[in-house]
Amino acid sequence: MKTENFIALRYIKSKKETKAISFISVIAVIGILLGVATLIVVTNVFTGFENNLKDKILGANSHIIVNRIDVGTISDWQKVENKIRETKGVVAVSPFVFSQVLLTGPANVSGVMLRGIIPEKEAQAINIKQFITAGDLFKLRYDFDNKSGIVLGKDLALTLGVRLYDEVVMVAPFGKKGPFGFTPKMQKFHVVAIFDSGMYDYNNGLAFVDIKAAQKFFDLGDSITGFSVKVDNIDRASKIAKEIAAKLDFPFWARDWLSMNKNLFSALELEKAAMFVVLTLIVVVASFNIVSLITMTVKDKKRDIAILRAMGASEKMIQKIFIKQGLIIGVVGTFLGDILALVICLILKKYKIISLPKDVYFMDRIPVEIVPEVFLIVTVSAILITYLSALYPARQGAKMDPIAALRNE
């Protein structure tokens, strides 16, 4: 063991008559431990919340939406679909018809966004299949006594007062003008499945029907309104969307999932960054204990410093002793904080300790994502802070005049 390390370890544990230094050492370790653990846990919870929300959004939406910005419908959609499929990074493409309708049930009437889909293709483009809690998505194609199938969100089904295999009536926002005025277009649908995406907005305002039933209901012929596109890497969705838009050219428009939810995720990123800065201040405050500790150690060990200087120790060596004293406390506190944070994250991930109202937070427990990079960044930051805290008092101790110190002794 180097001389500086040996002396630094000895100074952390002071003599019996000066136990204040040992007490401050313990307080400094505990302060850094709690600061590091809190910072890691909170950052991992924010990351878990963001990823959970991302999964919920992508469960009912695709990575990229392609549609027209002029007439709104696409007639030669098979050719367009092939062009989109040829784009590098595209995994699946699903055509859809999208419009607003009214659904009426025994208990209520509700306005919803209706999505006409090809079930087999839609199941490849989005994760809706895994959110089906009752029934079968692929029964949309079936005919039930001249009634097409429909898939409702869990909260929408409750609002309408219907269950699986019940009937709902769809009312179009347009209709025909007759001698007795405006007659809305109406059609009965058979509930073949119910889904729960985990997000109230989707559960209460979204319904799926077969694309042919939607085309017939809206008198679109063989036209559609857009495409759902799934990519191999969601982080590259923005770049792939630009490539698709460039390939199709105006009036086609391609939007990725992040741009469609930019405000939400920008707010989450800002909150995470702000929380990281605020909680880092806990480690900074804890580091002031190291400043106090080294300052007290320098005053307590004046005689030892003078003897070391008299024996030939340089200012640099004395400075290293006190810097390493602070670093030892910082490393121990950070290491213990990492362990505590890992234990807390594992407990939160495995057990439902804190329950959350699902209709408010889109989840029923605190989400945690254990990210190794967070542990690394916080560990490096904490050790750097403790090093900077030890630097000034260590320099002051190294500049001490050994002759004056021995004269006072």
Tab-separated table of C-alpha atoms in Angstrom, residues 16-354:
chain	number	residue	atom	x	y	z
A	16	LYS	CA	-10.374	8.240	20.826
A	17	GLU	CA	-9.919	11.754	22.154
A	18	THR	CA	-10.983	13.291	18.809
A	19	LYS	CA	-13.944	11.177	17.762
A	20	ALA	CA	-15.551	14.118	15.963
A	21	ILE	CA	-13.548	13.346	12.807
A	22	SER	CA	-14.742	9.723	12.791
A	23	PHE	CA	-18.323	10.881	13.317
A	24	ILE	CA	-18.129	13.375	10.443
A	25	SER	CA	-16.602	10.625	8.249
A	26	VAL	CA	-19.634	8.405	8.919
A	27	ILE	CA	-22.047	11.287	8.257
A	28	ALA	CA	-20.240	12.091	4.996
A	29	VAL	CA	-20.480	8.461	3.829
A	30	ILE	CA	-24.178	8.276	4.738
A	31	GLY	CA	-24.909	11.578	2.992
A	32	ILE	CA	-23.249	10.482	-0.246
A	33	LEU	CA	-24.851	7.033	0.034
A	34	LEU	CA	-28.373	8.475	0.307
A	35	GLY	CA	-27.750	11.074	-2.392
A	36	VAL	CA	-26.445	8.527	-4.887
A	37	ALA	CA	-29.191	5.997	-4.119
A	38	THR	CA	-31.958	8.598	-4.416
A	39	LEU	CA	-30.580	9.966	-7.670
A	40	ILE	CA	-30.314	6.514	-9.277
A	41	VAL	CA	-33.730	5.297	-8.107
A	42	VAL	CA	-35.592	8.444	-9.218
A	43	THR	CA	-33.854	8.506	-12.623
A	44	ASN	CA	-34.649	4.810	-13.168
A	45	VAL	CA	-38.288	5.403	-12.188
A	46	PHE	CA	-38.546	8.287	-14.686
A	47	THR	CA	-37.001	6.060	-17.370
A	48	GLY	CA	-39.415	3.246	-16.488
A	49	PHE	CA	-42.384	5.615	-16.651
A	50	GLU	CA	-41.254	6.922	-20.052
A	51	ASN	CA	-40.738	3.411	-21.475
A	52	ASN	CA	-44.066	2.222	-20.049
A	53	LEU	CA	-45.875	5.169	-21.612
A	54	LYS	CA	-44.066	4.548	-24.885
A	55	ASP	CA	-45.235	0.909	-24.898
A	56	LYS	CA	-48.831	1.978	-24.218
A	57	ILE	CA	-48.816	4.532	-27.026
A	58	LEU	CA	-47.212	2.140	-29.507
A	59	GLY	CA	-49.705	-0.546	-28.490
A	60	ALA	CA	-52.524	1.318	-30.209
A	61	ASN	CA	-50.428	3.254	-32.734
A	62	SER	CA	-47.762	2.333	-35.239
A	63	HIS	CA	-44.220	3.673	-35.412
A	64	ILE	CA	-45.058	5.745	-38.503
A	65	ILE	CA	-48.346	6.977	-40.002
A	66	VAL	CA	-48.492	7.714	-43.740
A	67	ASN	CA	-51.432	9.593	-45.297
A	68	ARG	CA	-52.325	12.341	-47.759
A	69	ILE	CA	-52.748	15.966	-46.764
A	70	ASP	CA	-55.030	17.002	-49.598
A	71	VAL	CA	-58.077	14.880	-50.474
A	72	GLY	CA	-57.570	12.514	-47.568
A	73	THR	CA	-58.114	9.228	-49.428
A	74	ILE	CA	-55.695	6.989	-51.345
A	75	SER	CA	-57.138	5.087	-54.303
A	76	ASP	CA	-54.108	3.237	-55.719
A	77	TRP	CA	-52.983	2.211	-52.252
A	78	GLN	CA	-51.490	-1.162	-53.268
A	79	LYS	CA	-48.745	0.589	-55.266
A	80	VAL	CA	-48.074	2.996	-52.404
A	81	GLU	CA	-47.904	0.099	-49.937
A	82	ASN	CA	-45.271	-1.645	-52.067
A	83	LYS	CA	-43.156	1.517	-52.195
A	84	ILE	CA	-43.306	1.852	-48.413
A	85	ARG	CA	-42.336	-1.816	-47.946
A	86	GLU	CA	-39.263	-1.293	-50.136
A	87	THR	CA	-37.918	1.375	-47.757
A	88	LYS	CA	-34.985	0.130	-45.705
A	89	GLY	CA	-35.906	-0.483	-42.066
A	90	VAL	CA	-39.636	-1.045	-42.684
A	91	VAL	CA	-40.873	-4.298	-41.111
A	92	ALA	CA	-44.631	-4.191	-41.737
A	93	VAL	CA	-47.216	-2.013	-43.489
A	94	SER	CA	-50.959	-2.033	-42.841
A	95	PRO	CA	-53.568	0.060	-44.743
A	96	PHE	CA	-56.417	1.597	-42.740
A	97	VAL	CA	-59.532	3.730	-42.963
A	98	PHE	CA	-59.845	6.345	-40.223
A	99	SER	CA	-62.863	8.505	-39.380
A	100	GLN	CA	-65.109	9.762	-36.576
A	101	VAL	CA	-68.444	8.129	-35.811
A	102	LEU	CA	-71.050	7.834	-33.077
A	103	LEU	CA	-71.599	4.494	-31.354
A	104	THR	CA	-74.842	3.827	-29.503
A	105	GLY	CA	-75.417	1.095	-26.980
A	106	PRO	CA	-78.084	0.179	-24.417
A	107	ALA	CA	-76.663	2.579	-21.840
A	108	ASN	CA	-75.160	5.515	-23.701
A	109	VAL	CA	-73.951	7.202	-26.890
A	110	SER	CA	-70.286	8.013	-27.471
A	111	GLY	CA	-68.225	9.666	-30.194
A	112	VAL	CA	-65.213	7.556	-31.174
A	113	MET	CA	-62.397	7.340	-33.694
A	114	LEU	CA	-63.125	4.383	-35.968
A	115	ARG	CA	-60.269	2.498	-37.587
A	116	GLY	CA	-60.945	0.091	-40.459
A	117	ILE	CA	-58.114	-2.463	-40.668
A	118	ILE	CA	-56.948	-5.699	-42.221
A	119	PRO	CA	-56.568	-7.738	-38.989
A	120	GLU	CA	-53.642	-9.887	-40.176
A	121	LYS	CA	-51.611	-6.882	-41.350
A	122	GLU	CA	-52.575	-4.645	-38.433
A	123	ALA	CA	-51.423	-7.279	-35.942
A	124	GLN	CA	-47.987	-7.092	-37.567
A	125	ALA	CA	-47.863	-3.280	-37.654
A	126	ILE	CA	-49.017	-2.505	-34.080
A	127	ASN	CA	-49.228	-4.413	-30.783
A	128	ILE	CA	-53.019	-4.349	-30.518
A	129	LYS	CA	-53.258	-8.159	-30.439
A	130	GLN	CA	-51.469	-8.403	-27.089
A	131	PHE	CA	-53.965	-5.972	-25.534
A	132	ILE	CA	-57.045	-8.040	-26.431
A	133	THR	CA	-58.595	-9.083	-23.114
A	134	ALA	CA	-61.696	-10.835	-24.461
A	135	GLY	CA	-62.727	-12.224	-27.842
A	136	ASP	CA	-60.657	-12.507	-31.015
A	137	LEU	CA	-59.320	-9.693	-33.205
A	138	PHE	CA	-59.431	-11.871	-36.325
A	139	LYS	CA	-63.210	-12.358	-36.032
A	140	LEU	CA	-63.600	-8.874	-37.522
A	141	ARG	CA	-63.808	-10.582	-40.916
A	142	TYR	CA	-66.738	-12.778	-39.893
A	143	ASP	CA	-70.344	-12.049	-40.772
A	144	PHE	CA	-72.884	-12.293	-37.928
A	145	ASP	CA	-76.362	-12.280	-39.502
A	146	ASN	CA	-75.391	-9.475	-41.902
A	147	LYS	CA	-73.614	-7.613	-39.086
A	148	SER	CA	-69.860	-6.942	-39.280
A	149	GLY	CA	-67.604	-7.346	-36.249
A	150	ILE	CA	-66.223	-4.497	-34.133
A	151	VAL	CA	-63.504	-4.293	-31.451
A	152	LEU	CA	-64.056	-1.840	-28.592
A	153	GLY	CA	-61.856	-0.449	-25.863
A	154	LYS	CA	-62.589	-1.584	-22.318
A	155	ASP	CA	-63.827	1.796	-21.092
A	156	LEU	CA	-65.825	2.403	-24.267
A	157	ALA	CA	-67.639	-0.910	-23.764
A	158	LEU	CA	-68.463	0.120	-20.189
A	159	THR	CA	-69.704	3.522	-21.357
A	160	LEU	CA	-71.980	1.965	-23.962
A	161	GLY	CA	-73.104	-0.771	-21.578
A	162	VAL	CA	-72.160	-3.660	-23.866
A	163	ARG	CA	-70.245	-6.892	-23.430
A	164	LEU	CA	-68.677	-9.409	-25.761
A	165	TYR	CA	-71.045	-10.536	-28.581
A	166	ASP	CA	-73.517	-7.689	-27.904
A	167	GLU	CA	-74.627	-5.277	-30.614
A	168	VAL	CA	-73.838	-1.599	-31.106
A	169	VAL	CA	-75.190	0.820	-33.685
A	170	MET	CA	-72.777	2.981	-35.648
A	171	VAL	CA	-73.995	6.403	-36.813
A	172	ALA	CA	-72.056	8.336	-39.469
A	173	PRO	CA	-71.576	12.119	-39.124
A	174	PHE	CA	-73.028	12.469	-42.591
A	175	GLY	CA	-76.087	11.013	-44.315
A	176	LYS	CA	-78.621	11.582	-47.045
A	177	LYS	CA	-80.967	14.462	-47.576
A	178	GLY	CA	-84.557	13.380	-48.081
A	179	PRO	CA	-87.993	14.957	-48.196
A	180	PHE	CA	-88.090	14.880	-44.407
A	181	GLY	CA	-84.641	16.367	-43.915
A	182	PHE	CA	-81.266	14.877	-43.056
A	183	THR	CA	-81.198	11.099	-42.492
A	184	PRO	CA	-78.026	9.829	-40.756
A	185	LYS	CA	-76.452	6.618	-41.965
A	186	MET	CA	-76.691	3.798	-39.407
A	187	GLN	CA	-75.439	0.238	-39.228
A	188	LYS	CA	-75.395	-2.502	-36.590
A	189	PHE	CA	-72.101	-4.120	-35.523
A	190	HIS	CA	-71.342	-7.219	-33.453
A	191	VAL	CA	-68.774	-6.868	-30.624
A	192	VAL	CA	-66.151	-9.569	-31.303
A	193	ALA	CA	-63.354	-8.404	-28.998
A	194	ILE	CA	-62.476	-5.940	-26.227
A	195	PHE	CA	-58.992	-4.487	-25.719
A	196	ASP	CA	-57.209	-2.733	-22.860
A	197	SER	CA	-54.247	-0.637	-24.024
A	198	GLY	CA	-53.606	0.747	-20.549
A	199	MET	CA	-54.418	4.304	-21.665
A	200	TYR	CA	-57.868	5.711	-20.958
A	201	ASP	CA	-57.957	7.913	-24.085
A	202	TYR	CA	-57.557	4.889	-26.344
A	203	ASN	CA	-59.738	2.577	-24.263
A	204	ASN	CA	-62.605	5.071	-24.314
A	205	GLY	CA	-62.265	6.609	-27.773
A	206	LEU	CA	-61.051	3.997	-30.251
A	207	ALA	CA	-62.796	1.164	-32.105
A	208	PHE	CA	-61.695	-1.229	-34.866
A	209	VAL	CA	-63.679	-2.770	-37.723
A	210	ASP	CA	-62.683	-4.689	-40.841
A	211	ILE	CA	-61.406	-2.402	-43.604
A	212	LYS	CA	-64.019	-3.604	-46.117
A	213	ALA	CA	-66.835	-2.829	-43.657
A	214	ALA	CA	-65.411	0.668	-43.125
A	215	GLN	CA	-65.019	1.281	-46.857
A	216	LYS	CA	-68.613	0.209	-47.449
A	217	PHE	CA	-69.972	2.278	-44.544
A	218	PHE	CA	-68.181	5.460	-45.679
A	219	ASP	CA	-68.765	4.811	-49.412
A	220	LEU	CA	-65.036	4.838	-50.177
A	221	GLY	CA	-65.016	2.045	-52.720
A	222	ASP	CA	-61.509	0.542	-52.588
A	223	SER	CA	-59.864	3.700	-51.209
A	224	ILE	CA	-58.162	4.037	-47.826
A	225	THR	CA	-57.031	6.980	-45.697
A	226	GLY	CA	-53.544	5.926	-44.607
A	227	PHE	CA	-50.957	3.321	-43.632
A	228	SER	CA	-49.587	2.051	-40.330
A	229	VAL	CA	-45.857	1.353	-40.626
A	230	LYS	CA	-43.677	-0.647	-38.258
A	231	VAL	CA	-39.878	-0.231	-38.335
A	232	ASP	CA	-37.033	-2.375	-37.024
A	233	ASN	CA	-35.712	0.363	-34.715
A	234	ILE	CA	-38.039	2.918	-33.127
A	235	ASP	CA	-35.129	5.295	-32.529
A	236	ARG	CA	-34.697	5.523	-36.323
A	237	ALA	CA	-38.416	6.055	-36.968
A	238	SER	CA	-37.955	9.770	-37.669
A	239	LYS	CA	-35.250	9.146	-40.273
A	240	ILE	CA	-37.243	6.357	-41.951
A	241	ALA	CA	-40.358	8.580	-42.014
A	242	LYS	CA	-38.397	11.241	-43.911
A	243	GLU	CA	-37.176	8.619	-46.396
A	244	ILE	CA	-40.755	7.404	-46.957
A	245	ALA	CA	-42.019	10.980	-47.455
A	246	ALA	CA	-39.205	11.690	-49.919
A	247	LYS	CA	-39.937	8.480	-51.852
A	248	LEU	CA	-43.705	9.087	-52.082
A	249	ASP	CA	-43.393	12.861	-52.543
A	250	PHE	CA	-46.196	15.422	-52.128
A	251	PRO	CA	-49.062	15.158	-51.157
A	252	PHE	CA	-48.067	12.191	-48.950
A	253	TRP	CA	-47.073	12.865	-45.382
A	254	ALA	CA	-45.168	10.536	-43.036
A	255	ARG	CA	-45.121	11.186	-39.277
A	256	ASP	CA	-43.216	9.134	-36.725
A	257	TRP	CA	-44.508	8.257	-33.245
A	258	LEU	CA	-42.209	10.755	-31.496
A	259	SER	CA	-43.301	13.752	-33.576
A	260	MET	CA	-46.955	12.850	-32.963
A	261	ASN	CA	-46.311	12.832	-29.179
A	262	LYS	CA	-43.521	15.417	-29.100
A	263	ASN	CA	-44.971	17.638	-26.372
A	264	LEU	CA	-45.538	14.724	-24.003
A	265	PHE	CA	-42.083	13.177	-24.316
A	266	SER	CA	-40.336	16.562	-24.359
A	267	ALA	CA	-42.012	17.360	-21.032
A	268	LEU	CA	-40.903	14.000	-19.616
A	269	GLU	CA	-37.308	14.562	-20.745
A	270	LEU	CA	-37.306	18.052	-19.226
A	271	GLU	CA	-38.678	16.737	-15.924
A	272	LYS	CA	-36.089	13.965	-15.836
A	273	ALA	CA	-33.242	16.418	-16.505
A	274	ALA	CA	-34.536	18.860	-13.881
A	275	MET	CA	-34.930	16.100	-11.307
A	276	PHE	CA	-31.397	14.850	-12.041
A	277	VAL	CA	-29.970	18.320	-11.417
A	278	VAL	CA	-31.997	18.848	-8.228
A	279	LEU	CA	-31.079	15.460	-6.769
A	280	THR	CA	-27.423	15.928	-7.699
A	281	LEU	CA	-27.481	18.827	-5.231
A	282	ILE	CA	-28.017	16.224	-2.469
A	283	VAL	CA	-24.613	14.757	-3.332
A	284	VAL	CA	-23.135	18.278	-3.500
A	285	VAL	CA	-24.508	19.112	-0.040
A	286	ALA	CA	-23.164	15.801	1.299
A	287	SER	CA	-19.754	16.680	-0.143
A	288	PHE	CA	-19.569	19.729	2.165
A	289	ASN	CA	-19.118	17.221	4.978
A	290	ILE	CA	-15.916	16.152	3.233
A	291	VAL	CA	-14.720	19.773	3.187
A	292	SER	CA	-15.421	20.048	6.915
A	293	LEU	CA	-13.815	16.667	7.584
A	294	ILE	CA	-10.556	17.441	5.782
A	295	THR	CA	-10.389	20.936	7.330
A	296	MET	CA	-10.757	19.435	10.826
A	297	THR	CA	-8.241	16.692	10.000
A	298	VAL	CA	-5.691	19.278	8.868
A	299	LYS	CA	-6.085	21.195	12.166
A	300	ASP	CA	-6.008	17.976	14.182
A	301	LYS	CA	-2.938	16.582	12.421
A	302	LYS	CA	-0.745	19.713	12.314
A	303	ARG	CA	2.025	17.964	14.225
A	304	ASP	CA	1.916	14.898	11.942
A	305	ILE	CA	2.032	17.085	8.847
A	306	ALA	CA	4.995	19.032	10.233
A	307	ILE	CA	6.903	15.816	10.996
A	308	LEU	CA	6.191	14.417	7.520
A	309	ARG	CA	7.402	17.654	5.934
A	310	ALA	CA	10.508	17.620	8.145
A	311	MET	CA	11.217	14.042	7.005
A	312	GLY	CA	11.175	15.186	3.371
A	313	ALA	CA	7.547	14.806	2.316
A	314	SER	CA	6.634	17.231	-0.449
A	315	GLU	CA	3.589	19.499	-0.605
A	316	LYS	CA	2.252	17.283	-3.387
A	317	MET	CA	2.428	14.194	-1.160
A	318	ILE	CA	0.612	15.951	1.703
A	319	GLN	CA	-2.033	17.149	-0.737
A	320	LYS	CA	-2.476	13.602	-2.062
A	321	ILE	CA	-3.033	12.286	1.473
A	322	PHE	CA	-6.014	14.545	2.103
A	323	ILE	CA	-7.421	14.192	-1.432
A	324	LYS	CA	-7.339	10.418	-1.044
A	325	GLN	CA	-8.980	10.754	2.352
A	326	GLY	CA	-11.905	12.498	0.649
A	327	LEU	CA	-11.903	10.058	-2.284
A	328	ILE	CA	-12.030	7.022	0.020
A	329	ILE	CA	-15.139	8.431	1.700
A	330	GLY	CA	-16.639	9.308	-1.692
A	331	VAL	CA	-15.936	5.893	-3.235
A	332	VAL	CA	-17.266	3.991	-0.200
A	333	GLY	CA	-20.415	6.139	-0.037
A	334	THR	CA	-20.984	5.873	-3.799
A	335	PHE	CA	-20.439	2.099	-3.844
A	336	LEU	CA	-22.874	1.570	-0.957
A	337	GLY	CA	-25.335	3.954	-2.642
A	338	ASP	CA	-25.159	1.898	-5.852
A	339	ILE	CA	-25.925	-1.276	-3.924
A	340	LEU	CA	-28.827	0.333	-2.044
A	341	ALA	CA	-30.249	1.776	-5.287
A	342	LEU	CA	-30.030	-1.620	-7.019
A	343	VAL	CA	-31.828	-3.326	-4.134
A	344	ILE	CA	-34.613	-0.698	-4.095
A	345	CYS	CA	-35.037	-0.908	-7.892
A	346	LEU	CA	-35.250	-4.714	-7.790
A	347	ILE	CA	-37.839	-4.577	-4.987
A	348	LEU	CA	-39.953	-1.991	-6.839
A	349	LYS	CA	-39.688	-4.041	-10.043
A	350	LYS	CA	-40.721	-7.310	-8.397
A	351	TYR	CA	-43.243	-6.242	-5.784
A	352	LYS	CA	-46.221	-3.911	-6.003
A	353	ILE	CA	-45.299	-1.835	-2.959
A	354	ILE	CA	-46.960	1.420	-4.059
